[in-house]
Short mmCIF file of C-alpha atoms and ligand atoms in Angstrom, two decimals:
data_model
loop_
_atom_site.label_atom_id
_atom_site.label_comp_id
_atom_site.label_asym_id
_atom_site.label_seq_id
_atom_site.Cartn_x
_atom_site.Cartn_y
_atom_site.Cartn_z
CA MET A 117 -36.35 51.87 65.85
CA PRO A 118 -37.23 52.49 62.22
CA PRO A 119 -36.12 49.77 60.09
CA ILE A 120 -32.27 49.37 58.17
CA PRO A 121 -33.19 51.13 54.73
CA THR A 122 -32.66 49.11 52.28
CA ALA A 123 -32.86 48.00 48.55
CA GLU A 124 -34.61 45.56 46.70
CA LEU A 125 -32.60 44.34 44.17
CA HIS A 126 -34.13 40.44 43.89
CA LEU A 127 -38.17 40.25 43.27
CA HIS A 128 -40.18 39.11 41.52
CA ILE A 129 -43.60 41.01 41.88
CA GLU A 130 -46.20 37.63 40.88
CA GLY A 131 -44.39 36.05 43.95
CA THR A 132 -44.96 38.81 46.27
CA LEU A 133 -49.16 37.94 46.13
CA GLU A 134 -50.03 37.31 49.34
CA PRO A 135 -53.09 34.69 50.34
CA ASP A 136 -55.29 37.58 51.40
CA LEU A 137 -54.92 39.43 47.62
CA ALA A 138 -55.04 36.47 46.16
CA PHE A 139 -58.70 35.26 47.16
CA ALA A 140 -59.84 38.57 46.78
CA LEU A 141 -58.41 38.61 43.70
CA ALA A 142 -60.09 35.29 42.99
CA GLU A 143 -63.30 36.36 44.01
CA ARG A 144 -63.26 39.37 41.85
CA ASN A 145 -62.22 37.68 38.45
CA GLY A 146 -64.41 34.90 38.92
CA VAL A 147 -61.70 31.99 39.63
CA GLU A 148 -61.13 29.30 41.23
CA LEU A 149 -58.12 29.00 43.47
CA PRO A 150 -56.83 25.07 43.83
CA PHE A 151 -56.48 26.68 48.14
CA ALA A 152 -60.08 25.75 50.01
CA THR A 153 -58.66 28.93 52.80
CA GLN A 154 -56.23 31.36 53.47
CA GLU A 155 -54.67 28.73 55.70
CA GLU A 156 -53.91 26.71 53.30
CA LEU A 157 -52.74 27.76 50.37
CA ARG A 158 -50.41 29.67 53.03
CA ALA A 159 -49.16 26.19 54.42
CA ALA A 160 -48.11 25.76 50.54
CA TYR A 161 -45.53 28.77 50.80
CA SER A 162 -43.15 25.78 52.66
CA PHE A 163 -42.53 24.97 49.30
CA GLY A 164 -39.07 21.83 48.64
CA ASP A 165 -37.44 22.84 45.96
CA LEU A 166 -37.67 25.10 43.32
CA GLN A 167 -40.54 23.11 40.82
CA ASP A 168 -42.59 23.57 43.79
CA PHE A 169 -41.69 27.26 44.17
CA LEU A 170 -42.87 27.08 40.14
CA ASP A 171 -46.43 25.24 40.32
CA LEU A 172 -47.58 27.14 43.52
CA TYR A 173 -46.38 30.50 42.07
CA TYR A 174 -47.96 29.96 38.49
CA ALA A 175 -51.27 28.26 39.54
CA LEU A 176 -51.28 32.11 41.69
CA MET A 177 -51.30 34.21 39.42
CA THR A 178 -54.50 32.66 37.19
CA VAL A 179 -55.94 35.53 39.49
CA LEU A 180 -53.98 37.98 37.96
CA ARG A 181 -56.05 39.57 34.78
CA THR A 182 -56.45 43.20 34.14
CA GLU A 183 -54.71 46.59 35.26
CA ASP A 184 -55.85 46.92 38.02
CA ASP A 185 -54.96 43.37 39.39
CA PHE A 186 -51.56 43.94 38.53
CA ALA A 187 -51.51 47.40 40.05
CA ASP A 188 -53.00 45.99 43.24
CA LEU A 189 -50.84 43.72 43.57
CA THR A 190 -47.85 46.12 42.82
CA LYS A 191 -49.03 48.60 45.18
CA ALA A 192 -49.77 45.97 48.36
CA TYR A 193 -45.79 44.78 47.54
CA LEU A 194 -44.82 48.74 48.11
CA ALA A 195 -47.11 48.73 50.89
CA ARG A 196 -44.89 45.81 52.44
CA ALA A 197 -41.74 47.12 51.15
CA ARG A 198 -42.19 50.33 52.91
CA GLU A 199 -42.51 49.32 56.27
CA GLN A 200 -39.64 46.72 56.10
CA GLY A 201 -37.30 50.21 55.11
CA VAL A 202 -36.42 49.54 51.52
CA ARG A 203 -36.24 52.72 49.52
CA HIS A 204 -35.31 52.06 46.02
CA ALA A 205 -36.52 48.15 44.42
CA GLU A 206 -35.55 46.78 40.79
CA ILE A 207 -38.66 44.56 40.26
CA PHE A 208 -38.68 41.65 37.83
CA PHE A 209 -41.96 40.58 35.72
CA ASP A 210 -42.97 38.09 34.05
CA PRO A 211 -45.55 38.74 30.66
CA GLN A 212 -44.70 35.60 28.88
CA ALA A 213 -46.55 33.80 31.91
CA HIS A 214 -49.68 36.39 31.68
CA THR A 215 -49.63 36.66 28.25
CA ALA A 216 -50.14 32.51 27.47
CA ARG A 217 -53.31 33.22 29.96
CA GLY A 218 -55.21 35.16 27.33
CA VAL A 219 -53.84 38.75 29.33
CA GLU A 220 -52.50 41.07 27.13
CA ILE A 221 -49.01 42.07 27.55
CA ASP A 222 -49.64 46.09 27.35
CA THR A 223 -52.62 45.37 30.38
CA VAL A 224 -49.63 43.51 32.41
CA ILE A 225 -47.10 46.90 32.10
CA ARG A 226 -50.07 49.55 32.88
CA GLY A 227 -50.84 47.69 35.79
CA ILE A 228 -47.87 47.20 37.64
CA GLY A 229 -46.14 50.94 36.07
CA ARG A 230 -49.19 52.99 37.02
CA ALA A 231 -48.12 52.12 40.79
CA LEU A 232 -45.19 52.45 40.50
CA ASP A 233 -44.90 55.96 38.90
CA ALA A 234 -46.84 56.73 42.17
CA ALA A 235 -44.60 54.64 44.47
CA PRO A 236 -41.92 57.80 45.23
CA ARG A 237 -44.41 59.35 46.34
CA ALA A 238 -47.25 57.19 48.05
CA TYR A 239 -44.11 54.77 49.81
CA GLY A 240 -41.27 56.90 49.09
CA ILE A 241 -39.62 54.14 47.11
CA THR A 242 -37.65 54.20 43.77
CA THR A 243 -38.34 51.42 41.37
CA ARG A 244 -36.98 49.61 38.01
CA LEU A 245 -39.09 47.84 36.25
CA ILE A 246 -36.96 44.27 35.13
CA MET A 247 -38.90 42.26 31.65
CA CYS A 248 -38.20 38.81 32.00
CA PHE A 249 -38.18 35.72 29.40
CA LEU A 250 -38.80 33.01 30.59
CA ARG A 251 -36.28 30.14 30.09
CA ASP A 252 -37.95 26.95 29.18
CA GLU A 253 -39.78 29.10 26.73
CA SER A 254 -38.85 29.66 23.23
CA ALA A 255 -35.95 31.63 22.10
CA GLU A 256 -38.64 32.64 19.29
CA SER A 257 -41.47 33.49 21.98
CA ALA A 258 -39.25 35.56 23.83
CA LEU A 259 -38.19 37.74 20.70
CA ALA A 260 -41.83 38.34 20.50
CA THR A 261 -42.52 39.56 23.83
CA PHE A 262 -40.02 41.82 23.96
CA GLU A 263 -40.97 43.26 20.65
CA ALA A 264 -44.57 42.88 22.19
CA ALA A 265 -43.63 45.02 24.73
CA ARG A 266 -41.73 47.97 22.21
CA PRO A 267 -44.15 51.00 22.98
CA HIS A 268 -43.69 50.70 26.85
CA LEU A 269 -40.01 50.27 26.94
CA ASP A 270 -39.49 53.64 28.50
CA ARG A 271 -40.65 51.80 31.59
CA ILE A 272 -38.52 49.20 31.34
CA ALA A 273 -35.37 49.67 33.32
CA ALA A 274 -33.98 46.08 31.92
CA VAL A 275 -34.01 42.22 30.75
CA GLY A 276 -33.75 39.45 32.12
CA LEU A 277 -34.23 35.74 32.39
CA ASP A 278 -35.99 33.41 34.95
CA SER A 279 -38.27 29.86 35.43
CA ALA A 280 -36.62 26.92 34.76
CA GLU A 281 -32.98 26.66 34.12
CA VAL A 282 -31.45 23.22 33.77
CA GLY A 283 -31.68 22.67 29.61
CA ASN A 284 -32.43 26.25 29.08
CA PRO A 285 -28.75 28.45 28.94
CA PRO A 286 -28.19 31.81 28.73
CA SER A 287 -26.99 31.35 25.11
CA LYS A 288 -30.58 30.65 23.87
CA PHE A 289 -31.25 33.98 24.22
CA ARG A 290 -28.56 35.61 22.42
CA GLU A 291 -31.27 37.79 19.67
CA VAL A 292 -33.08 38.95 22.17
CA TYR A 293 -30.86 40.22 24.44
CA ALA A 294 -28.92 41.96 21.71
CA LEU A 295 -32.01 43.39 20.38
CA ALA A 296 -32.42 44.76 24.33
CA ARG A 297 -28.98 46.23 24.32
CA GLN A 298 -29.93 48.08 21.20
CA ALA A 299 -32.59 49.87 22.22
CA GLY A 300 -30.99 50.91 24.88
CA LEU A 301 -31.98 48.73 28.42
CA LYS A 302 -29.34 46.66 30.48
CA CYS A 303 -29.25 43.54 29.94
CA VAL A 304 -29.43 40.99 33.88
CA ALA A 305 -29.15 37.49 34.70
CA HIS A 306 -30.00 35.77 37.42
CA ALA A 307 -29.77 32.28 38.06
CA GLY A 308 -28.53 29.30 40.51
CA ARG A 309 -31.00 27.43 41.99
CA ARG A 310 -31.13 24.46 40.31
CA GLY A 311 -28.29 25.26 36.89
CA ARG A 312 -24.69 25.77 37.88
CA PRO A 313 -23.72 29.63 37.89
CA ARG A 314 -22.77 29.75 34.17
CA MET A 315 -26.85 29.83 33.84
CA CYS A 316 -25.72 33.58 34.49
CA GLY A 317 -23.90 33.57 30.98
CA ARG A 318 -20.42 35.08 30.32
CA ARG A 319 -19.36 37.88 28.97
CA SER A 320 -16.97 35.95 26.79
CA THR A 321 -19.24 32.98 25.24
CA SER A 322 -21.93 36.07 24.37
CA SER A 323 -20.93 39.67 23.93
CA ALA A 324 -24.42 40.62 23.30
CA TRP A 325 -25.17 40.50 27.08
CA THR A 326 -22.91 40.80 30.62
CA ALA A 327 -24.61 38.89 33.07
CA SER A 328 -25.28 41.07 36.60
CA THR A 329 -25.34 38.71 38.82
CA THR A 330 -25.99 35.55 40.80
CA GLY A 331 -28.46 34.00 43.47
CA CYS A 332 -32.04 33.08 42.94
CA GLY A 333 -31.42 30.66 46.09
CA ALA A 334 -33.43 33.26 47.38
CA TRP A 335 -36.89 35.08 47.34
CA ARG A 336 -35.19 38.46 47.13
CA THR A 337 -32.35 40.33 48.02
CA ARG A 338 -31.72 43.16 49.60
CA ARG A 339 -28.22 45.43 50.11
CA TRP A 340 -27.77 48.73 51.82
CA TRP A 341 -29.70 51.72 50.84
CA PRO A 342 -27.93 53.35 49.71
CA GLY A 343 -25.05 52.58 47.01
CA TRP A 344 -26.99 49.57 44.71
CA SER A 345 -28.29 48.53 41.31
CA ARG A 346 -28.48 45.73 39.80
CA THR A 347 -29.11 48.02 36.76
CA GLY A 348 -26.93 50.54 37.27
CA PRO A 349 -27.24 54.06 35.98
CA ARG A 350 -29.20 54.82 33.12
ZN1 ZN B 266 -35.02 35.12 41.17
#
């Protein structure tokens, strides 16, 4: 029986890195992972809370260095998603997690974008890309990231927030959300893993943006396709 057609609405592309590709990219780039084997890494995936997950998430992404790495990461996800019946995917990425390591934002967006450009033809999946700002980084860093991404805004459907929620309310990012809205991007947010639902924001407290959904309690959120979209029509 073929898989049920679904829309992927909550997916962090960096979080899709599987042990086999992580080790292949580590070897390609001469990066030493803090795991001796793929099995050891796989065992670490049974994390207990958000911080455990984030520690692993950031440790693994050190293997992502080049445009090809980001394209390979994205293609690997798309191939698995096709097998699972995904027809449409709205994909988060974390540019600051890469620029902080010295990887240019152009490298990140071009690599992911190259794979997404081919997705309808190669995998039968339509996509939208959502650029997230790290909540635990400063508002100034989010603004600088947005400006660095300006040459690529045609590839980006929306902006969002992720990473550590506690102490980092959405109001901190009011200014960058206003800029994104002015540039024609959708504004989304998701939260709830550790913070309260208000960590997604409320229109009444920030007219600059509208939170779309709650629900960061799972790796991914899927819904019947067609009919669901986090970012709505452009
Ligand atoms: Zn999330």
